[in-house]
Structures are given as structure tokens and as C-alpha cells.
PDB file of C-alpha atoms in Angstrom:
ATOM      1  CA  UNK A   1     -86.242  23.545-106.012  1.00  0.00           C
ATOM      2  CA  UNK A   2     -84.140  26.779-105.067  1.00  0.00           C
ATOM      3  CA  UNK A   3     -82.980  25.034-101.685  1.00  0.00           C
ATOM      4  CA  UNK A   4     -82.281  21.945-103.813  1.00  0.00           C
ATOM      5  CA  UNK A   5     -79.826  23.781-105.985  1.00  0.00           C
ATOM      6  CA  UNK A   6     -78.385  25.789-103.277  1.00  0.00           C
ATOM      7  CA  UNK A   7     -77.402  22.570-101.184  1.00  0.00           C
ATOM      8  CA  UNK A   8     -75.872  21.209-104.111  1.00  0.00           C
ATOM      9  CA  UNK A   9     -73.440  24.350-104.995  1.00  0.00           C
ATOM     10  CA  UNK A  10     -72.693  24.068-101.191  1.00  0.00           C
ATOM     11  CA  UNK A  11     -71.675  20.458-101.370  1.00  0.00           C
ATOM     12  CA  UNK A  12     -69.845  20.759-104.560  1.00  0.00           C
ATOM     13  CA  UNK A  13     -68.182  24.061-103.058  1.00  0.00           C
ATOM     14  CA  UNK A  14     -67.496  22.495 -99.804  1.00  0.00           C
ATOM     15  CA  UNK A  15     -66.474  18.801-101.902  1.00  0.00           C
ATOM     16  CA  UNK A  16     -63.996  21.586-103.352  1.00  0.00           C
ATOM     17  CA  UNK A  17     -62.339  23.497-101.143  1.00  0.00           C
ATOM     18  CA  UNK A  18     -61.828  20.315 -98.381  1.00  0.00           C
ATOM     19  CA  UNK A  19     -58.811  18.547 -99.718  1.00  0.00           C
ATOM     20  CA  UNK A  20     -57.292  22.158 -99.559  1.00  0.00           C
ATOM     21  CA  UNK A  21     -58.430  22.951 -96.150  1.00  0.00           C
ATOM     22  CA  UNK A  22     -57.366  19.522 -95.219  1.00  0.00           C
ATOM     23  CA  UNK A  23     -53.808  19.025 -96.625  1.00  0.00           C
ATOM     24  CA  UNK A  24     -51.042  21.141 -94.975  1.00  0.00           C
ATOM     25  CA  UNK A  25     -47.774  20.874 -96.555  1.00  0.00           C
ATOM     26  CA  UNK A  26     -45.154  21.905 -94.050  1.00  0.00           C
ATOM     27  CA  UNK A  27     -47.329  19.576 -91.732  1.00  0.00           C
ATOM     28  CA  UNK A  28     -47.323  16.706 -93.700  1.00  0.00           C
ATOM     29  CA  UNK A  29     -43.288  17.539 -94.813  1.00  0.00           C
ATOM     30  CA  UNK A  30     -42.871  17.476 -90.797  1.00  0.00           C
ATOM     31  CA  UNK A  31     -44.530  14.132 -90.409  1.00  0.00           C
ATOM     32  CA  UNK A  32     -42.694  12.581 -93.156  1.00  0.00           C
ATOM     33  CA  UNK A  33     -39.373  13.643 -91.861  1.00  0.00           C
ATOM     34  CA  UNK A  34     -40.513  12.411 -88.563  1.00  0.00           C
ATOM     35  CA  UNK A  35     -40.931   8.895 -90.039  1.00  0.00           C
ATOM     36  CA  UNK A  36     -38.314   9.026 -92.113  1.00  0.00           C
ATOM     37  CA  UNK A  37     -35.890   9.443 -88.797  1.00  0.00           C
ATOM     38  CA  UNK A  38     -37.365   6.919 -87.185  1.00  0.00           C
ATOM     39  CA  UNK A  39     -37.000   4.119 -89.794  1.00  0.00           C
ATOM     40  CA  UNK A  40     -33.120   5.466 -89.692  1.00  0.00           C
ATOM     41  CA  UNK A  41     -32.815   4.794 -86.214  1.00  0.00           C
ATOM     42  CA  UNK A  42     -32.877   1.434 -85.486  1.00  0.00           C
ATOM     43  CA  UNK A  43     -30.650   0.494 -88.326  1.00  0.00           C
ATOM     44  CA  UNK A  44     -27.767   3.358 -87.365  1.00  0.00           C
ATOM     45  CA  UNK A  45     -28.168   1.940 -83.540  1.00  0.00           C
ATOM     46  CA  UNK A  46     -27.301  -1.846 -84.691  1.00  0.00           C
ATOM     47  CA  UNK A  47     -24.565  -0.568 -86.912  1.00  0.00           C
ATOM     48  CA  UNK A  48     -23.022   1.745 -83.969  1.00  0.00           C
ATOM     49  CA  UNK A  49     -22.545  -1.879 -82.375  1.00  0.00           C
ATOM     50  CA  UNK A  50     -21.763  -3.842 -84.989  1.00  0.00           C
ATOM     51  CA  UNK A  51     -18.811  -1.113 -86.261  1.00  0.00           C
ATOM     52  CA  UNK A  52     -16.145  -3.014 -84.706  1.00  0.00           C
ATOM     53  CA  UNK A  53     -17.014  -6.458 -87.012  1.00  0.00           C
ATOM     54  CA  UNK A  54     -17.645  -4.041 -90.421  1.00  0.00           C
ATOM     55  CA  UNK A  55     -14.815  -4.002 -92.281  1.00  0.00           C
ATOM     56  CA  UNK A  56     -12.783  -0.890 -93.291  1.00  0.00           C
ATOM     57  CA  UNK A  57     -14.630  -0.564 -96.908  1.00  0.00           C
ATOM     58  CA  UNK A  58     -18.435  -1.254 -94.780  1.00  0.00           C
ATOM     59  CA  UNK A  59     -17.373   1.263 -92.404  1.00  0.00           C
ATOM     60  CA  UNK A  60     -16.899   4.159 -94.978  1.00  0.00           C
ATOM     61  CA  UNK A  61     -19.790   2.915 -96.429  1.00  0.00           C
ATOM     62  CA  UNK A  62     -22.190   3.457 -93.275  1.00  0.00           C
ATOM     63  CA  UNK A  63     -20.783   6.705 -92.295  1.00  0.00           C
ATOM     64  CA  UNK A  64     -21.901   7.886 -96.372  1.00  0.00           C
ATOM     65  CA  UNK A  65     -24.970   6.102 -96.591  1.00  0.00           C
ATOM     66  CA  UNK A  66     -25.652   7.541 -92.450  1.00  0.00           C
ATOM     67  CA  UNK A  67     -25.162  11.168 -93.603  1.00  0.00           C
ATOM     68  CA  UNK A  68     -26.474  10.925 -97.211  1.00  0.00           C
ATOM     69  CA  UNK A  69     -30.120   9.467 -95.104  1.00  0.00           C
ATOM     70  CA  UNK A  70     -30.233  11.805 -92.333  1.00  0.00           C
ATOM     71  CA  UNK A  71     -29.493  15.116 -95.320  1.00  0.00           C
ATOM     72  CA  UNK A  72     -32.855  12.781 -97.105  1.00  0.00           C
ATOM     73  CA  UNK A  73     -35.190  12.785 -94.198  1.00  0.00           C
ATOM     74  CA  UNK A  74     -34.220  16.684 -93.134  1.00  0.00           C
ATOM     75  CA  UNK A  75     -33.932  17.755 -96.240  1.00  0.00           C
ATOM     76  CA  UNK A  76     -37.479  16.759 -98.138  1.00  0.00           C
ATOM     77  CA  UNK A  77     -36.800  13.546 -99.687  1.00  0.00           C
ATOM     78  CA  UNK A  78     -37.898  10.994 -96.876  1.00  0.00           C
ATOM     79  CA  UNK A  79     -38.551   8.272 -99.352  1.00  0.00           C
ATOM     80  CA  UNK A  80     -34.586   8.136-100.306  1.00  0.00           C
ATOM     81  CA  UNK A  81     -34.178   8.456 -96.376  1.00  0.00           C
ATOM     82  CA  UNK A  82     -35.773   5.498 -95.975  1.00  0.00           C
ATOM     83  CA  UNK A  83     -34.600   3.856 -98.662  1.00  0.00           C
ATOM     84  CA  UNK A  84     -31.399   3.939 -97.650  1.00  0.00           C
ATOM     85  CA  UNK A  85     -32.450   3.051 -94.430  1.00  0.00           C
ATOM     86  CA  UNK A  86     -33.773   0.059 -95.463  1.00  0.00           C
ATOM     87  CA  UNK A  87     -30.542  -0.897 -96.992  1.00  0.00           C
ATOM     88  CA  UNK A  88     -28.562  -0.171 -94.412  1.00  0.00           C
ATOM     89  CA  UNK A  89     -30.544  -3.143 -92.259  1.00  0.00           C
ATOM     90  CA  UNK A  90     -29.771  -5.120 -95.094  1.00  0.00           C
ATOM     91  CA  UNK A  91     -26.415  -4.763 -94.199  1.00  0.00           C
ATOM     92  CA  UNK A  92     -26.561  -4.514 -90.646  1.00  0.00           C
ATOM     93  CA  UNK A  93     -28.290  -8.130 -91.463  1.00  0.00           C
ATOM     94  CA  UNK A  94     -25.370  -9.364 -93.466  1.00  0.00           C
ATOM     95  CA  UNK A  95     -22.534  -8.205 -91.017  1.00  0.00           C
ATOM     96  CA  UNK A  96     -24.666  -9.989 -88.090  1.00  0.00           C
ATOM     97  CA  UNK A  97     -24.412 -12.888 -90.015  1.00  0.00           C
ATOM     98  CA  UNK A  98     -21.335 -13.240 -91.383  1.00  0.00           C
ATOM     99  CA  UNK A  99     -19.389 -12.575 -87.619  1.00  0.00           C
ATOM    100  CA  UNK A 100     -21.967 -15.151 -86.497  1.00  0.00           C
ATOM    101  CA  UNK A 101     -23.762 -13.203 -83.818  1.00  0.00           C
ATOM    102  CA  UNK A 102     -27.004 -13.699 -84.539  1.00  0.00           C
ATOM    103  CA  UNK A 103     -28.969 -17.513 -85.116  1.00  0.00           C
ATOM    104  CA  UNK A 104     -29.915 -18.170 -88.641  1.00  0.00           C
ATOM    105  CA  UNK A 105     -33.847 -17.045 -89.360  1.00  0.00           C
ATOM    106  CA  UNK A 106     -34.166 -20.648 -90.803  1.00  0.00           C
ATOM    107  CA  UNK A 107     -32.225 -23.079 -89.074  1.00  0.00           C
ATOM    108  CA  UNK A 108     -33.590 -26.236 -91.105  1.00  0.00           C
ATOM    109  CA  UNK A 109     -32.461 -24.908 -94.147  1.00  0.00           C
ATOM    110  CA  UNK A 110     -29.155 -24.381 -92.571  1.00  0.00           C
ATOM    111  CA  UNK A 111     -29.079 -27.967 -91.942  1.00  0.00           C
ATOM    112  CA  UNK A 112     -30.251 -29.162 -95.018  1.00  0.00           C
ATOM    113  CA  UNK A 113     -26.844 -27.877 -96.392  1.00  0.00           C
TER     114      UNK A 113
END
């Protein structure tokens, strides 16, 4: 009965003090960031090629949205980071399409029109 009450408190001490033995913030803020930088890469390397077809107003807009992401992921707030990220694809998406360098995703629907 004794060692049945003393391998409980143990569990319930060790059910305790695990989530705070196995959460590490500046770890997890690292990984985050990490991710965060890499979801911003692959939009700001198609937008670095597709600068010359952006227009003037879409150019000032990247370089903002760019540096507003990048200050997200370093600074703590990788969800805005990628956010932004994700809307900068959108328009990396929209410039493709309107200078007509890449096919349309579906072309029966194009020809429907």
C-alpha cells in the first residue's frame, strides 16, 4: 500500500515537472525563427527575379513587406513572418502571371473562357 502511494506521488510529480523539463523557450524561439526564414526564402528569391516585371508601386511594396518579415521572424513574431511570407507568394504568383511567364495552373478553364 505504501509503495502504491509512493509510485503514484512519483508519477504525478514526474507527470508535473515534464512539460517544464521538456519545453525550452529560447530553443523553441530559435526553431521558430528558423522556420519562419525559411518560408521567407523562396518567395524573396522569385521576387529578386521577377523585380524587373513588378511595377514601381509592387516594388516598394516588396522591399516593406521583405524588411517588415525578416524584423518578424528575428524579432519573435514568426507567425507575422510568415504571414507575410505567404502573401508575398501571392504576389510573386500574380506578377508571374500577369507578364505571362509562367503556364496557367488550369489550362481548361483558361479555355473555357
Amino acid at each position: 500500500m505504501i509503495l502504491r502511494r509512493w509510485l503514484l506521488g512519483a508519477g504525478l510529480a514526474g507527470a508535473l515537472a515534464a512539460p517544464a523539463l521538456a519545453c525550452d523557450a529560447e530553443e523553441m524561439n530559435r526553431e521558430l525563427a528558423a522556420v519562419c526564414e525559411a518560408a521567407l526564402a523562396e518567395p524573396a528569391a522569385l521576387l529578386a527575379g521577377l523585380h524587373g516585371h513588378a511595377t514601381g508601386a509592387e516594388r516598394a511594396l516588396i522591399d516593406r513587406a521583405l524588411a517588415a518579415a525578416s524584423h518578424a521572424c528575428a524579432a519573435g513574431d514568426p507567425g507575422e513572418g510568415a504571414a507575410e511570407a505567404a502573401r508575398l507568394a501571392r504576389l510573386a504568383g500574380r506578377i508571374e502571371a500577369r507578364a505571362g511567364l509562367a503556364p496557367p495552373i488550369w489550362p481548361e478553364r483558361q479555355a473555357a473562357r
